[in-house]
């Protein structure tokens, strides 16, 4: 064992490898003005769009709380970005033909995924902070309206987004680069089930059952309850958190299986060809 | 103890047997060349030795450990460079090396990166983006990355394919020096027979997924009754 490197199975080495992924992705982001721009551009477009819808509905004296649309679009960004950013970070290794370098390093799958998640967390945090500032400046909507529920709401969405992102990465590992579309679009499949802009009660019965097993639906239902003056539905949050634990465990297992499949079929060697 | 042991490796992709019961070893400080035509199974073999491809049968033992069971411990002491692999384009050269120094858990990453930049004469390129470098310059950064963890086993897939003769010669000299000083073992594929003759202590020829000849350059030339490795290659390739 060379003294040049830390003991590979020690905590310090694991920490250094995870932070290596985060630093690398952060450096790539810093060097790419288009990617920096993209973090804020689409969320801002959505915020402005739904902000004007809110103003219109308010001017028509629609008899229900319409500001929840702004809360919804803010929280939706947490889910969407958490899912997409983790997929993009992985896909960038394929696009830049760097995946082999990463896969022959001592970085374990768990460390790699942890690094991707931490980096996605940073990007989500930046995007949400900017959007929250804009929502307040443009429409007078304060994100603190969500009160103490804000933290669990965002936490549940973040973790659920990571799970979706892992499904997208697993699809690419299993089916090849053509499956990138799954990585991009999976979160939009969840959108109608999550009751983001309407209550889950408007869904037909079978979809309501599916929504019950979608952690995001409990967040958006909870958000509407809080914005209507109710208390944070902690029982729903606990259920959503429990679902997240199951989904993260399942998608990590799926990722591990997909990676083994890719190694067995020589797919890692062919990415980016 | 052998640094690397490939034991009866087999890999099939559908009906095609890409690697068929390949066995060989690389000893401490030894430089072994893996030669063969395109499609002979060299890269598939290398990728099995690096854990990128799981063999259908056989075993890879590195530093006496089973690669499949001790992946992290093994790969922390191995490194790899290939002409068909790139490093992240938007990153600056020193950022790329810093990131990989951390992935290999190098103790003092910044100091080690500075050493590699000096060793590979990358000083003037240090602050340039990877995507703006020539292919030869990118190869030098790849090699700097491959030496970051002072690997006990260095696997190089056509390491000088993109270099001009002068740069290629310098890199060959550097790699030979590194192998000599650190006692690093190397496994190299190349289509440059002069490079292989100059660098390799032993050569394994692959054809149709099998090792069909093995020995020093002189032994192989003698065995086939020819004057150099280039002619050995042609004899083996043409059956």
Coordinates of C-alpha atoms in Angstrom, one line a residue:
Chain A
X1 CA 0.0 0.0 0.0
X2 CA 1.5 3.3 -1.0
X3 CA 1.6 6.1 1.7
X4 CA 0.7 8.5 -1.1
X5 CA -3.0 7.6 -0.7
X6 CA -5.3 7.3 2.2
X7 CA -6.4 3.8 3.3
X8 CA -9.0 3.1 0.6
X9 CA -11.7 1.7 2.9
X10 CA -11.2 4.4 5.6
X11 CA -13.7 7.2 6.3
X12 CA -11.3 9.9 5.2
X13 CA -10.8 8.3 1.8
X14 CA -14.5 7.8 1.4
X15 CA -15.2 11.4 2.3
X16 CA -12.4 12.6 -0.1
X17 CA -13.8 10.6 -3.0
X18 CA -17.4 11.8 -2.4
X19 CA -16.2 15.4 -2.2
X20 CA -14.1 14.8 -5.3
X21 CA -17.3 14.1 -7.3
X22 CA -18.9 17.3 -5.8
X23 CA -15.9 19.5 -6.6
X24 CA -15.5 18.1 -10.1
X25 CA -19.2 18.8 -10.9
X26 CA -19.0 22.2 -9.3
X27 CA -15.9 23.1 -11.3
X28 CA -17.7 21.9 -14.5
X29 CA -20.7 24.1 -13.6
X30 CA -18.5 27.1 -12.8
X31 CA -16.8 26.8 -16.2
X32 CA -20.0 26.6 -18.1
X33 CA -22.0 29.9 -18.2
X34 CA -24.8 28.2 -20.2
X35 CA -25.3 25.6 -17.4
X36 CA -25.2 28.4 -14.8
X37 CA -27.8 30.3 -16.8
X38 CA -30.0 27.2 -17.2
X39 CA -30.2 26.6 -13.4
X40 CA -32.2 29.8 -13.1
X41 CA -33.8 30.3 -16.5
X42 CA -36.5 27.7 -16.7
X43 CA -37.5 28.0 -13.0
X44 CA -37.8 31.7 -13.5
X45 CA -39.9 31.3 -16.6
X46 CA -42.3 28.9 -14.8
X47 CA -42.4 31.3 -11.8
X48 CA -43.3 34.2 -14.0
X49 CA -45.9 32.2 -15.9
X50 CA -47.7 30.9 -12.8
X51 CA -47.3 34.2 -11.1
X52 CA -49.3 35.9 -13.9
X53 CA -51.9 33.1 -13.8
X54 CA -52.2 33.8 -10.0
X55 CA -52.6 37.5 -10.6
X56 CA -55.3 36.9 -13.2
X57 CA -57.3 34.5 -11.0
X58 CA -57.0 37.0 -8.1
X59 CA -58.4 39.7 -10.3
X60 CA -61.3 37.5 -11.3
X61 CA -62.1 37.0 -7.5
X62 CA -61.9 33.3 -7.9
X63 CA -63.3 32.0 -4.6
X64 CA -60.4 30.0 -3.3
X65 CA -56.8 30.5 -2.3
X66 CA -54.9 31.0 -5.5
X67 CA -51.5 31.9 -4.1
X68 CA -50.9 28.2 -3.6
X69 CA -50.0 28.1 -7.3
X70 CA -46.8 30.1 -6.5
X71 CA -46.0 27.7 -3.6
X72 CA -46.7 24.8 -5.9
X73 CA -44.4 26.0 -8.6
X74 CA -41.6 26.6 -6.1
X75 CA -41.9 23.2 -4.6
X76 CA -42.3 21.6 -8.0
X77 CA -38.9 23.0 -8.9
X78 CA -37.3 21.1 -5.9
X79 CA -38.7 17.8 -7.2
X80 CA -37.9 18.4 -10.9
X81 CA -34.4 19.7 -10.2
X82 CA -33.5 17.1 -7.7
X83 CA -34.5 14.4 -10.3
X84 CA -32.9 16.0 -13.4
X85 CA -29.7 17.3 -11.9
X86 CA -28.6 13.9 -10.6
X87 CA -29.3 12.4 -14.1
X88 CA -27.5 15.3 -15.9
X89 CA -24.5 14.9 -13.7
X90 CA -24.3 11.2 -14.6
X91 CA -25.0 11.8 -18.3
X92 CA -22.2 14.4 -18.5
X93 CA -19.8 11.7 -17.7
X94 CA -21.1 9.8 -20.7
X95 CA -21.2 12.9 -23.0
X96 CA -17.6 13.8 -22.1
X97 CA -16.4 10.2 -22.6
X98 CA -15.2 10.3 -19.0
X99 CA -17.3 7.5 -17.6
X100 CA -14.5 4.9 -18.0
X101 CA -12.1 7.1 -16.0
X102 CA -14.7 7.3 -13.2
X103 CA -15.5 3.6 -13.3
X104 CA -11.9 2.5 -13.1
X105 CA -11.3 4.7 -10.1
X106 CA -11.8 3.4 -6.5
X107 CA -15.0 5.4 -6.2
X108 CA -17.7 3.0 -5.1
X109 CA -21.3 3.1 -6.5
X110 CA -22.6 4.5 -3.2
X111 CA -19.9 7.2 -3.0
X112 CA -20.6 8.2 -6.6
X113 CA -24.3 8.4 -6.1
X114 CA -23.8 10.3 -2.8
X115 CA -21.6 12.8 -4.6
X116 CA -24.2 13.3 -7.3
X117 CA -26.9 13.8 -4.7
X118 CA -24.9 16.3 -2.8
X119 CA -24.1 18.3 -5.9
X120 CA -27.8 18.2 -7.0
X121 CA -28.7 19.4 -3.5
X122 CA -26.5 22.4 -3.9
X123 CA -28.0 23.3 -7.3
X124 CA -31.5 22.9 -6.0
X125 CA -30.7 25.1 -3.0
X126 CA -29.4 27.9 -5.2
X127 CA -32.4 27.7 -7.6
X128 CA -34.9 27.7 -4.8
X129 CA -33.3 30.6 -3.1
X130 CA -33.3 32.7 -6.2
X131 CA -36.9 31.7 -7.1
X132 CA -38.1 32.5 -3.6
X133 CA -36.5 35.9 -3.8
X134 CA -38.2 36.5 -7.2
X135 CA -41.6 35.3 -6.0
X136 CA -41.4 37.8 -3.1
X137 CA -40.1 40.7 -5.3
X138 CA -42.5 40.2 -8.2
X139 CA -45.7 38.9 -6.5
X140 CA -45.2 39.5 -2.8
X141 CA -45.3 35.8 -2.1
X142 CA -43.2 34.9 0.9
X143 CA -42.0 31.3 1.0
X144 CA -42.2 31.5 4.8
X145 CA -46.0 31.3 4.3
X146 CA -45.4 27.6 4.4
X147 CA -44.1 27.9 8.0
X148 CA -42.5 25.0 9.7
X149 CA -43.8 22.7 6.9
X150 CA -41.3 24.2 4.5
X151 CA -38.4 22.0 5.6
X152 CA -40.2 18.6 5.6
X153 CA -42.0 19.6 2.3
X154 CA -38.7 20.3 0.6
X155 CA -36.9 17.3 2.2
X156 CA -39.5 14.9 1.0
X157 CA -39.5 16.3 -2.5
X158 CA -35.7 16.3 -2.7
X159 CA -35.4 12.7 -1.7
X160 CA -38.2 11.6 -4.0
X161 CA -36.5 13.5 -6.8
X162 CA -33.2 11.6 -6.1
X163 CA -35.1 8.3 -6.4
X164 CA -36.5 9.4 -9.7
X165 CA -33.1 10.5 -10.9
X166 CA -31.6 7.1 -9.9
X167 CA -34.4 5.3 -12.0
X168 CA -33.3 7.5 -14.9
X169 CA -29.6 6.6 -14.5
X170 CA -30.5 3.0 -14.2
X171 CA -32.5 3.1 -17.4
X172 CA -29.5 4.5 -19.2
X173 CA -27.2 1.9 -17.8
X174 CA -29.7 -0.9 -18.7
X175 CA -30.9 0.3 -22.1
X176 CA -28.0 2.6 -23.3
X177 CA -27.8 6.2 -24.2
X178 CA -31.1 6.1 -26.1
X179 CA -32.8 5.9 -22.7
X180 CA -31.7 9.4 -21.9
X181 CA -35.3 10.5 -22.6
X182 CA -36.4 8.5 -19.6
X183 CA -33.9 10.3 -17.4
X184 CA -35.3 13.7 -18.6
X185 CA -39.0 12.9 -18.6
X186 CA -39.7 10.6 -15.7
X187 CA -40.4 13.4 -13.3
X188 CA -43.1 14.7 -15.7
X189 CA -44.9 11.4 -15.5
X190 CA -45.2 11.9 -11.8
X191 CA -46.5 15.5 -12.2
X192 CA -50.2 14.7 -12.9
X193 CA -50.2 12.2 -10.0
X194 CA -48.6 14.5 -7.5
X195 CA -51.5 17.0 -7.4
X196 CA -49.2 19.9 -7.8
X197 CA -51.7 22.4 -9.2
X198 CA -54.9 20.7 -8.1
X199 CA -56.1 18.5 -5.2
X200 CA -55.6 14.8 -5.5
X201 CA -59.4 14.4 -5.0
X202 CA -60.0 15.4 -8.7
X203 CA -58.2 12.3 -9.9
X204 CA -60.2 9.2 -10.7
X205 CA -60.2 6.6 -8.0
X206 CA -57.5 4.3 -9.4
X207 CA -55.1 7.2 -9.8
X208 CA -55.9 8.4 -6.3
X209 CA -54.6 5.1 -5.0
X210 CA -51.4 5.6 -7.1
X211 CA -51.1 9.2 -5.8
X212 CA -51.3 7.9 -2.2
X213 CA -48.1 6.0 -2.9
X214 CA -46.4 9.1 -4.4
X215 CA -44.6 11.0 -1.7
X216 CA -44.9 14.3 -3.7
X217 CA -48.7 14.2 -3.5
X218 CA -48.7 14.4 0.3
X219 CA -46.4 17.4 0.1
X220 CA -48.6 19.3 -2.3
X221 CA -51.8 18.4 -0.3
X222 CA -50.0 19.5 2.8
X223 CA -48.9 22.7 1.3
X224 CA -52.5 23.6 0.3
X225 CA -53.7 22.8 3.8
X226 CA -51.0 25.0 5.4
X227 CA -51.7 27.9 2.9
X228 CA -55.4 27.6 3.7
X229 CA -54.6 28.2 7.3
X230 CA -54.4 24.6 8.5
X231 CA -51.7 22.8 10.4
X232 CA -48.9 20.8 8.8
X233 CA -50.3 17.3 8.3
X234 CA -47.5 15.5 10.1
X235 CA -49.2 12.1 9.6
X236 CA -49.0 12.6 5.8
X237 CA -45.4 13.8 6.1
X238 CA -44.5 10.7 8.1
X239 CA -46.1 8.4 5.5
X240 CA -44.3 10.3 2.7
X241 CA -41.0 10.0 4.5
X242 CA -41.6 6.3 5.0
X243 CA -42.3 5.9 1.3
X244 CA -39.1 7.8 0.5
X245 CA -37.1 5.4 2.6
X246 CA -38.5 2.4 0.7
X247 CA -38.1 4.1 -2.7
X248 CA -34.5 5.2 -2.1
X249 CA -33.6 1.7 -0.9
X250 CA -35.3 0.2 -4.0
X251 CA -33.8 2.6 -6.5
X252 CA -30.3 2.2 -5.0
X253 CA -30.8 -1.6 -5.5
X254 CA -32.0 -0.9 -9.0
X255 CA -28.9 1.2 -9.7
X256 CA -26.6 -1.5 -8.4
X257 CA -28.4 -4.1 -10.5
X258 CA -28.2 -1.9 -13.6
X259 CA -24.5 -1.2 -13.1
X260 CA -23.8 -5.0 -12.7
X261 CA -25.9 -5.6 -15.9
X262 CA -23.9 -2.9 -17.8
X263 CA -20.6 -4.5 -16.6
X264 CA -21.8 -8.0 -17.6
X265 CA -22.8 -6.9 -21.1
X266 CA -19.8 -4.6 -21.7
X267 CA -22.0 -1.5 -22.0
X268 CA -19.8 0.7 -19.9
X269 CA -17.0 0.3 -22.5
X270 CA -19.3 1.4 -25.3
X271 CA -20.9 4.5 -23.8
X272 CA -19.9 7.6 -25.7
X273 CA -18.6 5.7 -28.8
Chain B
X1 CA 4.0 -12.5 -6.0
X2 CA 2.4 -11.5 -9.4
X3 CA 1.0 -8.0 -9.5
X4 CA -1.7 -9.1 -11.9
X5 CA -3.0 -12.6 -12.7
X6 CA -5.6 -13.1 -15.5
X7 CA -6.8 -16.7 -15.0
X8 CA -8.7 -18.4 -17.8
X9 CA -10.8 -15.3 -18.7
X10 CA -13.8 -15.8 -20.9
X11 CA -16.1 -13.2 -22.3
X12 CA -18.9 -13.8 -24.8
X13 CA -21.2 -11.1 -26.4
X14 CA -24.1 -13.1 -27.7
X15 CA -22.7 -15.6 -30.2
X16 CA -19.3 -14.0 -30.3
X17 CA -16.5 -15.2 -28.0
X18 CA -14.5 -12.0 -27.6
X19 CA -12.0 -13.5 -25.1
X20 CA -11.5 -17.2 -24.8
X21 CA -9.7 -18.7 -21.8
X22 CA -7.0 -16.0 -21.6
X23 CA -4.4 -16.4 -18.9
X24 CA -1.3 -14.4 -18.3
X25 CA 0.4 -12.5 -15.5
X26 CA 2.4 -9.3 -14.9
X27 CA 5.1 -9.3 -12.3
X28 CA 6.4 -6.6 -10.0
X29 CA 8.1 -3.8 -12.2
X30 CA 7.4 -5.8 -15.3
X31 CA 6.1 -4.1 -18.5
X32 CA 3.9 -6.4 -20.6
X33 CA 2.6 -5.6 -24.0
X34 CA -0.7 -7.0 -25.2
X35 CA -0.8 -7.0 -29.0
X36 CA -3.1 -8.1 -31.7
X37 CA -5.3 -7.0 -34.6
X38 CA -8.3 -4.8 -34.0
X39 CA -11.0 -7.0 -32.6
X40 CA -8.5 -9.5 -31.2
X41 CA -9.9 -9.0 -27.7
X42 CA -7.2 -6.8 -26.2
X43 CA -9.5 -4.0 -25.0
X44 CA -12.1 -6.4 -23.7
X45 CA -9.4 -8.2 -21.8
X46 CA -8.0 -4.9 -20.4
X47 CA -11.6 -3.9 -19.4
X48 CA -12.1 -7.1 -17.5
X49 CA -8.8 -6.5 -15.7
X50 CA -10.1 -3.1 -14.6
X51 CA -13.5 -4.3 -13.6
X52 CA -15.4 -2.5 -16.4
X53 CA -16.5 -5.8 -17.9
X54 CA -17.5 -8.8 -15.8
X55 CA -16.0 -12.0 -17.1
X56 CA -18.3 -14.9 -17.9
X57 CA -15.7 -17.3 -16.5
X58 CA -12.3 -17.0 -15.0
X59 CA -10.8 -14.7 -12.4
X60 CA -8.8 -11.5 -12.1
X61 CA -6.4 -11.3 -9.2
X62 CA -4.5 -8.1 -8.6
X63 CA -1.9 -7.8 -5.7
X64 CA -3.1 -11.3 -4.7
X65 CA -6.7 -10.1 -4.2
X66 CA -9.8 -11.1 -6.2
X67 CA -10.8 -8.0 -8.1
X68 CA -14.5 -8.9 -7.9
X69 CA -14.4 -8.9 -4.1
X70 CA -11.9 -6.2 -3.4
X71 CA -12.7 -3.7 -6.0
X72 CA -12.0 -0.5 -4.0
X73 CA -8.7 -1.7 -2.5
X74 CA -7.4 -2.9 -5.9
X75 CA -8.5 0.1 -7.9
X76 CA -6.9 2.5 -5.5
X77 CA -3.5 1.1 -6.5
X78 CA -4.2 0.8 -10.2
X79 CA -4.6 3.5 -12.9
X80 CA -5.6 3.6 -16.5
X81 CA -5.2 5.8 -19.6
X82 CA -6.6 5.2 -23.1
X83 CA -6.6 7.1 -26.3
X84 CA -10.4 6.6 -26.6
X85 CA -11.3 8.1 -23.2
X86 CA -11.5 11.8 -22.5
X87 CA -11.5 14.0 -19.4
X88 CA -14.3 16.5 -18.7
X89 CA -14.0 19.2 -21.4
X90 CA -15.1 22.3 -19.5
X91 CA -12.6 21.8 -16.6
X92 CA -9.2 23.4 -16.5
X93 CA -6.2 21.0 -16.5
X94 CA -5.4 21.5 -12.8
X95 CA -9.1 21.1 -11.9
X96 CA -9.3 17.8 -13.7
X97 CA -6.2 16.5 -12.0
X98 CA -7.4 17.8 -8.6
X99 CA -10.7 16.0 -9.0
X100 CA -9.0 12.7 -9.9
X101 CA -6.5 13.1 -7.1
X102 CA -9.5 13.2 -4.7
X103 CA -11.2 10.3 -6.4
X104 CA -8.0 8.3 -5.7
X105 CA -7.9 9.7 -2.2
X106 CA -4.4 11.1 -2.6
X107 CA -3.2 12.5 0.7
X108 CA -2.0 15.9 -0.4
X109 CA -3.9 16.4 -3.6
X110 CA -2.7 19.9 -4.5
X111 CA 1.0 19.1 -4.0
X112 CA 0.6 15.9 -6.0
X113 CA -1.1 17.6 -8.8
X114 CA 1.7 20.2 -8.9
X115 CA 4.2 17.3 -9.1
X116 CA 2.4 15.7 -12.0
X117 CA 2.1 19.0 -13.8
X118 CA 5.8 19.4 -13.6
X119 CA 6.6 15.8 -14.5
X120 CA 4.4 15.9 -17.6
X121 CA 5.5 19.5 -18.5
X122 CA 2.0 20.7 -18.3
X123 CA 2.8 24.1 -16.6
X124 CA 1.8 26.2 -19.6
X125 CA -1.5 24.3 -20.0
X126 CA -2.4 24.3 -16.3
X127 CA -5.1 27.0 -16.6
X128 CA -6.5 25.9 -19.9
X129 CA -9.7 24.0 -20.5
X130 CA -9.5 20.4 -21.5
X131 CA -11.7 21.0 -24.5
X132 CA -9.2 23.6 -25.9
X133 CA -6.2 21.3 -25.8
X134 CA -4.8 19.4 -28.8
X135 CA -5.2 15.6 -28.7
X136 CA -1.5 15.2 -27.9
X137 CA -1.8 17.7 -25.0
X138 CA -4.9 15.8 -23.7
X139 CA -3.0 12.6 -23.8
X140 CA -0.3 14.1 -21.6
X141 CA -3.0 15.2 -19.1
X142 CA -4.5 11.6 -19.2
X143 CA -1.1 10.3 -18.4
X144 CA -0.7 12.8 -15.5
X145 CA -4.0 11.6 -14.2
X146 CA -2.9 8.0 -14.6
X147 CA 0.2 8.6 -12.4
X148 CA -1.5 10.6 -9.7
X149 CA -1.8 7.8 -7.2
X150 CA 1.6 6.3 -8.1
X151 CA -0.1 3.2 -9.2
X152 CA 1.5 -0.2 -8.6
X153 CA -0.2 -1.3 -11.8
X154 CA -0.7 1.0 -14.8
X155 CA -2.9 -0.1 -17.6
X156 CA -2.4 1.8 -20.9
X157 CA -4.6 1.2 -23.9
X158 CA -2.6 2.7 -26.9
X159 CA -1.1 5.5 -24.7
X160 CA 0.8 7.3 -27.4
X161 CA -1.7 6.9 -30.3
X162 CA -2.3 10.7 -30.5
X163 CA 1.2 11.9 -30.0
X164 CA 3.7 13.1 -32.5
X165 CA 7.0 11.2 -32.7
X166 CA 8.8 13.6 -30.4
X167 CA 6.1 13.7 -27.8
X168 CA 5.6 9.9 -28.1
X169 CA 9.3 9.3 -27.5
X170 CA 9.4 11.6 -24.4
X171 CA 6.3 9.8 -23.0
X172 CA 7.8 6.4 -23.6
X173 CA 11.0 7.5 -21.8
X174 CA 8.9 8.9 -18.9
X175 CA 6.8 5.8 -18.5
X176 CA 9.9 3.6 -18.6
X177 CA 11.5 5.8 -15.9
X178 CA 8.4 5.7 -13.8
X179 CA 8.3 1.9 -14.0
X180 CA 11.9 1.7 -13.1
X181 CA 11.8 4.2 -10.2
X182 CA 8.5 3.1 -8.6
X183 CA 8.6 -0.6 -9.5
X184 CA 5.2 -0.1 -11.2
X185 CA 4.0 -2.9 -13.3
X186 CA 2.5 -1.9 -16.7
X187 CA 0.2 -3.6 -19.1
X188 CA 0.2 -1.8 -22.5
X189 CA -1.6 -2.3 -25.8
X190 CA -0.2 -0.5 -28.8
X191 CA 0.0 -0.8 -32.6
X192 CA 3.4 0.9 -32.5
X193 CA 5.8 -2.1 -32.6
X194 CA 8.9 0.0 -32.0
X195 CA 7.2 1.3 -28.9
X196 CA 6.4 -2.2 -27.7
X197 CA 10.0 -3.4 -28.5
X198 CA 11.5 -0.5 -26.5
X199 CA 9.2 -0.6 -23.5
X200 CA 8.0 -4.2 -22.9
X201 CA 9.8 -6.9 -21.1
X202 CA 7.4 -9.5 -22.4
X203 CA 4.7 -9.6 -25.1
X204 CA 1.5 -11.5 -25.4
X205 CA -0.1 -11.7 -28.9
X206 CA -3.8 -12.1 -29.1
X207 CA -5.8 -13.4 -32.1
X208 CA -9.5 -14.3 -32.1
X209 CA -9.8 -13.8 -28.4
X210 CA -6.9 -16.1 -27.5
X211 CA -3.2 -15.6 -26.6
X212 CA -1.4 -17.3 -29.5
X213 CA 2.2 -16.3 -28.7
X214 CA 4.1 -15.1 -25.7
X215 CA 7.7 -14.1 -25.0
X216 CA 10.3 -11.3 -25.3
X217 CA 10.5 -9.4 -28.6
X218 CA 13.7 -11.3 -29.4
X219 CA 12.2 -14.7 -28.5
X220 CA 9.1 -14.0 -30.6
X221 CA 11.2 -12.9 -33.6
X222 CA 13.3 -16.0 -33.3
X223 CA 10.3 -18.3 -32.9
X224 CA 8.8 -16.9 -36.1
X225 CA 12.1 -16.7 -37.9
X226 CA 11.8 -13.0 -38.6
X227 CA 13.9 -9.9 -37.8
X228 CA 11.6 -7.8 -35.7
X229 CA 8.2 -7.5 -33.9
X230 CA 6.6 -5.8 -36.9
X231 CA 7.1 -8.9 -38.9
X232 CA 6.0 -11.1 -36.0
X233 CA 2.7 -9.1 -35.9
X234 CA 2.1 -9.6 -39.6
X235 CA 2.9 -13.3 -39.4
X236 CA 0.5 -13.8 -36.4
X237 CA -2.2 -11.5 -38.0
X238 CA -2.1 -13.4 -41.3
X239 CA -2.1 -16.8 -39.6

